[in-house]
Amino acid sequence: MFKKLKDKMIGNSDNLSLSLVKNIKLFKEIFAGDEIVIFREFNTTHSLKCCIIYVDDMADTEIINENILAPLMNKEFVTDFKQKNMIDYYINKVLLSGNIKKTSNINNIIESILYGDTVLLVDGYAEAVIIETKGWMVRQIEKPETEKVVRGPREGFNESLIINLTLIRRRLLSSDLKFKFNQIGTRTKTKYCICYLEGLTNKKILEELEKRLDEVNIDGILDSGYIQELIKDSPLSPFKTIGSTERPDTVVGRLLEGRIAVIFDGSPFALTLPYLFVENFQVNEDYYNEFIFASINRLLRYLGFFLSISVPSIYLSLTTYHQEMIPTPLLLSISASREGVPFPTVIEAILMLAVFEILREAGVRLPTPIGQTVSIVGALVLGEAAITAKLISAPMLIVVALAGISSYLIAEMMGAIIVARGAFLILSSMLGLYGYIFAIIGLFIHLMSMRSFGVPYMLTAGSLEKQDLKDTVVRVPWFMMYLRPKLITKDKLRKTVQR
Amino acid sequence: MKKNKLMLILIVVISLLITVGCWNYREIEDLAIVTGAAVDMDPKTGKYIVTVELISPSQQQKETQISTTTMTIKGRTIFGAVRNFIEVSGKKLYWSHARVIIISEEIARKNIAPVLDWVKRDAEVRTDMYILVSREKTAGEILESKVELGKIVSYQLENAFKSGESISKFPRVQLRHFINDLSANGKSAVAATVNLKPENGKKVPQIHGAAVFKGAKQVGWFNGYETRSLLWLRDKIKGGALVEEAINIEGRNVNTTLEIYEGKTNVKPVLTDEGEIIMNVDIHSDVTIAEFDGTIKPSEKDVQNKIEREIKKDIKKRIKVTITKAQAYGSDAFGFGQAIEREMPDLWKQIESNWDEIYPQIGVKINIGIHIRGSGLAGKNIEVGD
């Protein structure tokens, strides 16, 4: 069914005719009602009728005027053109453009027009010339908003595919770096590019990726997030099995580990794969800072993961089931602050966690001045007042705040953490620490069962081999890291070896 | 098919959680937290009178105030009394944070075992509580003595036990050790004793001395000095403890305090040619002079030797007195029987059944090695000028 639909949408099987008038009529029918497409008819110096078709503002009019119209209309050609194919002549001698090609495929022509190129039709020829004139406005290269660093390159991707590719290429001047273009989305026809390092990348993963991308059937994508969701393993899991980053240096770092990157036109987020659980805790800055500081930060992130999923449920199970495990002075102060609080501890915890998530979501997209109001209202009014009014106990507020703040250490996993935290909380509210242990076991079974493009998600998590652990919980100094993760890459040796 | 299976698993899990979940769920503020308990006996009815010290935390604005109340409940058994508490307050007592248990002398003299049975059996009560015998008329009045507003009597007693290492005038006996000793052959139990001491018009609890048991019955008391001898013999005198004696040097009694660095006691039974058992007690201790009231310089070697000699004599005398007293009570508080069992198991099998008759006649040979390691920071005594 979909195939039929696809044919109908793309299905222009007509060919160009020899008559310019007919061709123009054909394109005017195709673009009927679309007034942004410009048809400019003119005569060359030799009175040959021509027409260029382009989309206003997608194509750079300056290039069109100077490099297409001016030479065609002004230049005195050498005569004796009757024996020659004028189109070849124009391509070879007249038109000033680096990227130029001849085609008779109507679909190609339509796509090129819509992508900002200019098409030249010449009377008497059933072929058209596509001249690259892409010239739309793009955002400047800016600091990436979501992945700020103190130490490290400050460039981030923008929405232009080509610019993003140059950002990668500039960092990786190897001829092994390959770019493979394709397009996706039956209507948006979004261009994308698969980047990988020949010789490092595991070919099977590459084939699998291409297979999955080919199978995608969607009318349009507006961000790489669509694809991230469509082609990932364990599609219902809250954990990411495909990474995304806004930073070219991160992409290059992952390419060097033998991973593959996919960049989509119109999205500043590149996808990288395979993506492992440990990568949630790896931040590009870890590799730029000295290794001791980086390792401390790594450990903090693991601690943050543990705290943010466990603290509310551990607090809950200790205070409602296992009071004997709380040190006496702590028990007394918790007991004192719980005095007069109307809600059971479970309800208190769920309420406060919900409030925290509300505040987070409310603050994310607001303009900065209003955002501050949210934090003041949230922190002071809700927190302070709720405690003074004895609606919430102070320890619970501390627990929730600790859990919430720790989850920001690993912002990559925010969704998974919220889900896990909720599940942990409910299980331990019903079974105490017993339930908490069950939740931990369940979490690990889930993580262990996942794969990312054939690579186990928890690769190296169960390993005690020295080489496997060098870039996990800690980051060892660079001079000690000479192997890449073996299942991902074809060539394990990281350091250059003379062959 | 797969979907049905999943649904089935889901239903099983959910119904399991709903039916068996939430067992033993209690909110923390609904607990009546017991910090310590005292057990008396009503002489008329023979019922137990249990006095518990409870914490009633409260929070005014931002300040947490912790005050305690005591409540008294009667019951035919201890657990019965504890459960009767619900009739009075509506809350169940929570025992996991109780730190001391005080037994009245009356119960101790009669039979202490029934009182401890519930404590040992119940899962909530911890056996690392400290056990005390009251020297006052009732055990309850110890808990009722208000030390200071906001102070918890039981925890104050517990703290005294925790830092009791450096005073060595009462045995630091936890309930589990007490119960072990109670059921052991060849060792009698002892427990610390507590009394009320008048202070600024109020009465404050004071832990001092020990109660000596024979079997499950208390047979007598040890005072502070005797308790220290007891601890020497039980090998419980370690670093930090003090020995203060008035020793006879320079022709008069000079007060001397020694602080112990290291202490080690070995008790070894020896069978003499005549077939008598003699306990060989070897006490070795490294000490330093903490206080010296004399005029001669304790930093000099010969003076130190003199002090050592005199101190040894004193300690030996005190230990002898203590052993005689315990033998008179018939209580093997030092664990001589266990020492024989350990060293000469065959002999112990023969004498085990009539150990009660043998023990009072047993001879003890005490060998004390006190070694002064230094005289503190001062080389000489304070010379008083004009």
PDB file of N, CA, C and O in Angstrom, chain B residues 350-383:
ATOM      1  N   GLN B 350      36.380 -34.346  84.362  1.00  0.00           N
ATOM      2  CA  GLN B 350      36.253 -35.037  85.645  1.00  0.00           C
ATOM      3  C   GLN B 350      35.648 -34.137  86.720  1.00  0.00           C
ATOM      4  O   GLN B 350      34.819 -34.574  87.517  1.00  0.00           O
ATOM      5  N   ILE B 351      36.074 -32.871  86.736  1.00  0.00           N
ATOM      6  CA  ILE B 351      35.681 -32.019  87.864  1.00  0.00           C
ATOM      7  C   ILE B 351      34.459 -31.165  87.570  1.00  0.00           C
ATOM      8  O   ILE B 351      33.948 -30.510  88.467  1.00  0.00           O
ATOM      9  N   GLU B 352      33.974 -31.202  86.330  1.00  0.00           N
ATOM     10  CA  GLU B 352      32.907 -30.276  85.951  1.00  0.00           C
ATOM     11  C   GLU B 352      31.693 -30.377  86.864  1.00  0.00           C
ATOM     12  O   GLU B 352      31.145 -29.378  87.314  1.00  0.00           O
ATOM     13  N   SER B 353      31.332 -31.623  87.198  1.00  0.00           N
ATOM     14  CA  SER B 353      30.088 -31.815  87.940  1.00  0.00           C
ATOM     15  C   SER B 353      30.188 -31.258  89.359  1.00  0.00           C
ATOM     16  O   SER B 353      29.204 -30.761  89.902  1.00  0.00           O
ATOM     17  N   ASN B 354      31.372 -31.320  89.979  1.00  0.00           N
ATOM     18  CA  ASN B 354      31.462 -30.742  91.316  1.00  0.00           C
ATOM     19  C   ASN B 354      32.381 -29.514  91.378  1.00  0.00           C
ATOM     20  O   ASN B 354      33.095 -29.276  92.331  1.00  0.00           O
ATOM     21  N   TRP B 355      32.337 -28.744  90.312  1.00  0.00           N
ATOM     22  CA  TRP B 355      33.130 -27.510  90.224  1.00  0.00           C
ATOM     23  C   TRP B 355      32.709 -26.531  91.320  1.00  0.00           C
ATOM     24  O   TRP B 355      33.536 -25.816  91.891  1.00  0.00           O
ATOM     25  N   ASP B 356      31.418 -26.524  91.672  1.00  0.00           N
ATOM     26  CA  ASP B 356      30.924 -25.617  92.698  1.00  0.00           C
ATOM     27  C   ASP B 356      31.647 -25.834  94.031  1.00  0.00           C
ATOM     28  O   ASP B 356      31.903 -24.887  94.771  1.00  0.00           O
ATOM     29  N   GLU B 357      32.005 -27.120  94.307  1.00  0.00           N
ATOM     30  CA  GLU B 357      32.715 -27.375  95.581  1.00  0.00           C
ATOM     31  C   GLU B 357      34.197 -27.114  95.435  1.00  0.00           C
ATOM     32  O   GLU B 357      34.847 -26.657  96.369  1.00  0.00           O
ATOM     33  N   ILE B 358      34.730 -27.372  94.281  1.00  0.00           N
ATOM     34  CA  ILE B 358      36.182 -27.200  94.091  1.00  0.00           C
ATOM     35  C   ILE B 358      36.543 -25.712  94.047  1.00  0.00           C
ATOM     36  O   ILE B 358      37.525 -25.287  94.648  1.00  0.00           O
ATOM     37  N   TYR B 359      35.699 -24.938  93.382  1.00  0.00           N
ATOM     38  CA  TYR B 359      36.060 -23.547  93.106  1.00  0.00           C
ATOM     39  C   TYR B 359      36.438 -22.751  94.363  1.00  0.00           C
ATOM     40  O   TYR B 359      37.487 -22.083  94.364  1.00  0.00           O
ATOM     41  N   PRO B 360      35.657 -22.792  95.447  1.00  0.00           N
ATOM     42  CA  PRO B 360      36.036 -21.962  96.594  1.00  0.00           C
ATOM     43  C   PRO B 360      37.397 -22.339  97.183  1.00  0.00           C
ATOM     44  O   PRO B 360      38.038 -21.506  97.834  1.00  0.00           O
ATOM     45  N   GLN B 361      37.864 -23.563  96.966  1.00  0.00           N
ATOM     46  CA  GLN B 361      39.135 -23.977  97.573  1.00  0.00           C
ATOM     47  C   GLN B 361      40.337 -23.752  96.654  1.00  0.00           C
ATOM     48  O   GLN B 361      41.463 -23.982  97.051  1.00  0.00           O
ATOM     49  N   ILE B 362      40.066 -23.306  95.466  1.00  0.00           N
ATOM     50  CA  ILE B 362      41.148 -23.273  94.471  1.00  0.00           C
ATOM     51  C   ILE B 362      42.210 -22.226  94.848  1.00  0.00           C
ATOM     52  O   ILE B 362      41.884 -21.158  95.368  1.00  0.00           O
ATOM     53  N   GLY B 363      43.462 -22.586  94.633  1.00  0.00           N
ATOM     54  CA  GLY B 363      44.533 -21.660  94.974  1.00  0.00           C
ATOM     55  C   GLY B 363      44.896 -20.794  93.784  1.00  0.00           C
ATOM     56  O   GLY B 363      44.778 -21.205  92.635  1.00  0.00           O
ATOM     57  N   VAL B 364      45.307 -19.569  94.068  1.00  0.00           N
ATOM     58  CA  VAL B 364      45.646 -18.651  92.982  1.00  0.00           C
ATOM     59  C   VAL B 364      47.052 -18.114  93.210  1.00  0.00           C
ATOM     60  O   VAL B 364      47.401 -17.708  94.307  1.00  0.00           O
ATOM     61  N   LYS B 365      47.841 -18.147  92.149  1.00  0.00           N
ATOM     62  CA  LYS B 365      49.184 -17.580  92.229  1.00  0.00           C
ATOM     63  C   LYS B 365      49.231 -16.376  91.285  1.00  0.00           C
ATOM     64  O   LYS B 365      48.984 -16.519  90.094  1.00  0.00           O
ATOM     65  N   ILE B 366      49.490 -15.219  91.855  1.00  0.00           N
ATOM     66  CA  ILE B 366      49.424 -14.014  91.026  1.00  0.00           C
ATOM     67  C   ILE B 366      50.826 -13.513  90.742  1.00  0.00           C
ATOM     68  O   ILE B 366      51.659 -13.386  91.631  1.00  0.00           O
ATOM     69  N   ASN B 367      51.053 -13.234  89.494  1.00  0.00           N
ATOM     70  CA  ASN B 367      52.367 -12.763  89.072  1.00  0.00           C
ATOM     71  C   ASN B 367      52.155 -11.487  88.263  1.00  0.00           C
ATOM     72  O   ASN B 367      51.561 -11.506  87.188  1.00  0.00           O
ATOM     73  N   ILE B 368      52.618 -10.375  88.813  1.00  0.00           N
ATOM     74  CA  ILE B 368      52.327  -9.103  88.164  1.00  0.00           C
ATOM     75  C   ILE B 368      53.592  -8.488  87.597  1.00  0.00           C
ATOM     76  O   ILE B 368      54.612  -8.382  88.270  1.00  0.00           O
ATOM     77  N   GLY B 369      53.528  -8.119  86.343  1.00  0.00           N
ATOM     78  CA  GLY B 369      54.643  -7.419  85.723  1.00  0.00           C
ATOM     79  C   GLY B 369      54.197  -6.041  85.269  1.00  0.00           C
ATOM     80  O   GLY B 369      53.532  -5.908  84.248  1.00  0.00           O
ATOM     81  N   ILE B 370      54.519  -5.053  86.120  1.00  0.00           N
ATOM     82  CA  ILE B 370      54.161  -3.685  85.736  1.00  0.00           C
ATOM     83  C   ILE B 370      55.429  -3.009  85.272  1.00  0.00           C
ATOM     84  O   ILE B 370      56.461  -3.068  85.934  1.00  0.00           O
ATOM     85  N   HIS B 371      55.370  -2.391  84.143  1.00  0.00           N
ATOM     86  CA  HIS B 371      56.574  -1.759  83.614  1.00  0.00           C
ATOM     87  C   HIS B 371      56.289  -0.290  83.325  1.00  0.00           C
ATOM     88  O   HIS B 371      55.441   0.032  82.505  1.00  0.00           O
ATOM     89  N   ILE B 372      56.988   0.570  84.023  1.00  0.00           N
ATOM     90  CA  ILE B 372      56.765   2.001  83.814  1.00  0.00           C
ATOM     91  C   ILE B 372      57.550   2.444  82.589  1.00  0.00           C
ATOM     92  O   ILE B 372      58.767   2.285  82.512  1.00  0.00           O
ATOM     93  N   ARG B 373      56.854   2.990  81.633  1.00  0.00           N
ATOM     94  CA  ARG B 373      57.506   3.372  80.363  1.00  0.00           C
ATOM     95  C   ARG B 373      57.958   4.813  80.368  1.00  0.00           C
ATOM     96  O   ARG B 373      58.791   5.218  79.572  1.00  0.00           O
ATOM     97  N   GLY B 374      57.383   5.617  81.242  1.00  0.00           N
ATOM     98  CA  GLY B 374      57.787   7.014  81.239  1.00  0.00           C
ATOM     99  C   GLY B 374      57.095   7.746  82.352  1.00  0.00           C
ATOM    100  O   GLY B 374      56.265   7.180  83.076  1.00  0.00           O
ATOM    101  N   SER B 375      57.442   9.014  82.477  1.00  0.00           N
ATOM    102  CA  SER B 375      56.837   9.786  83.558  1.00  0.00           C
ATOM    103  C   SER B 375      56.036  10.952  82.995  1.00  0.00           C
ATOM    104  O   SER B 375      55.994  12.029  83.539  1.00  0.00           O
ATOM    105  N   GLY B 376      55.441  10.741  81.870  1.00  0.00           N
ATOM    106  CA  GLY B 376      54.643  11.804  81.265  1.00  0.00           C
ATOM    107  C   GLY B 376      55.533  12.880  80.685  1.00  0.00           C
ATOM    108  O   GLY B 376      56.694  12.637  80.375  1.00  0.00           O
ATOM    109  N   LEU B 377      55.023  14.065  80.519  1.00  0.00           N
ATOM    110  CA  LEU B 377      55.791  15.139  79.889  1.00  0.00           C
ATOM    111  C   LEU B 377      56.764  15.783  80.870  1.00  0.00           C
ATOM    112  O   LEU B 377      57.708  16.432  80.454  1.00  0.00           O
ATOM    113  N   ALA B 378      56.480  15.585  82.185  1.00  0.00           N
ATOM    114  CA  ALA B 378      57.302  16.278  83.172  1.00  0.00           C
ATOM    115  C   ALA B 378      58.444  15.390  83.614  1.00  0.00           C
ATOM    116  O   ALA B 378      58.244  14.211  83.917  1.00  0.00           O
ATOM    117  N   GLY B 379      59.643  15.922  83.657  1.00  0.00           N
ATOM    118  CA  GLY B 379      60.790  15.188  84.154  1.00  0.00           C
ATOM    119  C   GLY B 379      60.830  15.219  85.668  1.00  0.00           C
ATOM    120  O   GLY B 379      61.218  14.267  86.326  1.00  0.00           O
ATOM    121  N   LYS B 380      60.478  16.375  86.209  1.00  0.00           N
ATOM    122  CA  LYS B 380      60.528  16.474  87.673  1.00  0.00           C
ATOM    123  C   LYS B 380      59.208  16.993  88.200  1.00  0.00           C
ATOM    124  O   LYS B 380      58.347  17.434  87.435  1.00  0.00           O
ATOM    125  N   ASN B 381      59.072  16.940  89.526  1.00  0.00           N
ATOM    126  CA  ASN B 381      57.829  17.381  90.140  1.00  0.00           C
ATOM    127  C   ASN B 381      57.797  18.898  90.211  1.00  0.00           C
ATOM    128  O   ASN B 381      58.815  19.571  90.050  1.00  0.00           O
ATOM    129  N   ILE B 382      56.622  19.420  90.470  1.00  0.00           N
ATOM    130  CA  ILE B 382      56.504  20.876  90.625  1.00  0.00           C
ATOM    131  C   ILE B 382      57.195  21.275  91.932  1.00  0.00           C
ATOM    132  O   ILE B 382      56.882  20.734  92.998  1.00  0.00           O
ATOM    133  N   GLU B 383      58.173  22.171  91.824  1.00  0.00           N
ATOM    134  CA  GLU B 383      58.833  22.627  93.048  1.00  0.00           C
ATOM    135  C   GLU B 383      58.195  23.932  93.451  1.00  0.00           C
ATOM    136  O   GLU B 383      58.235  24.917  92.716  1.00  0.00           O
TER     137      GLU B 383
END
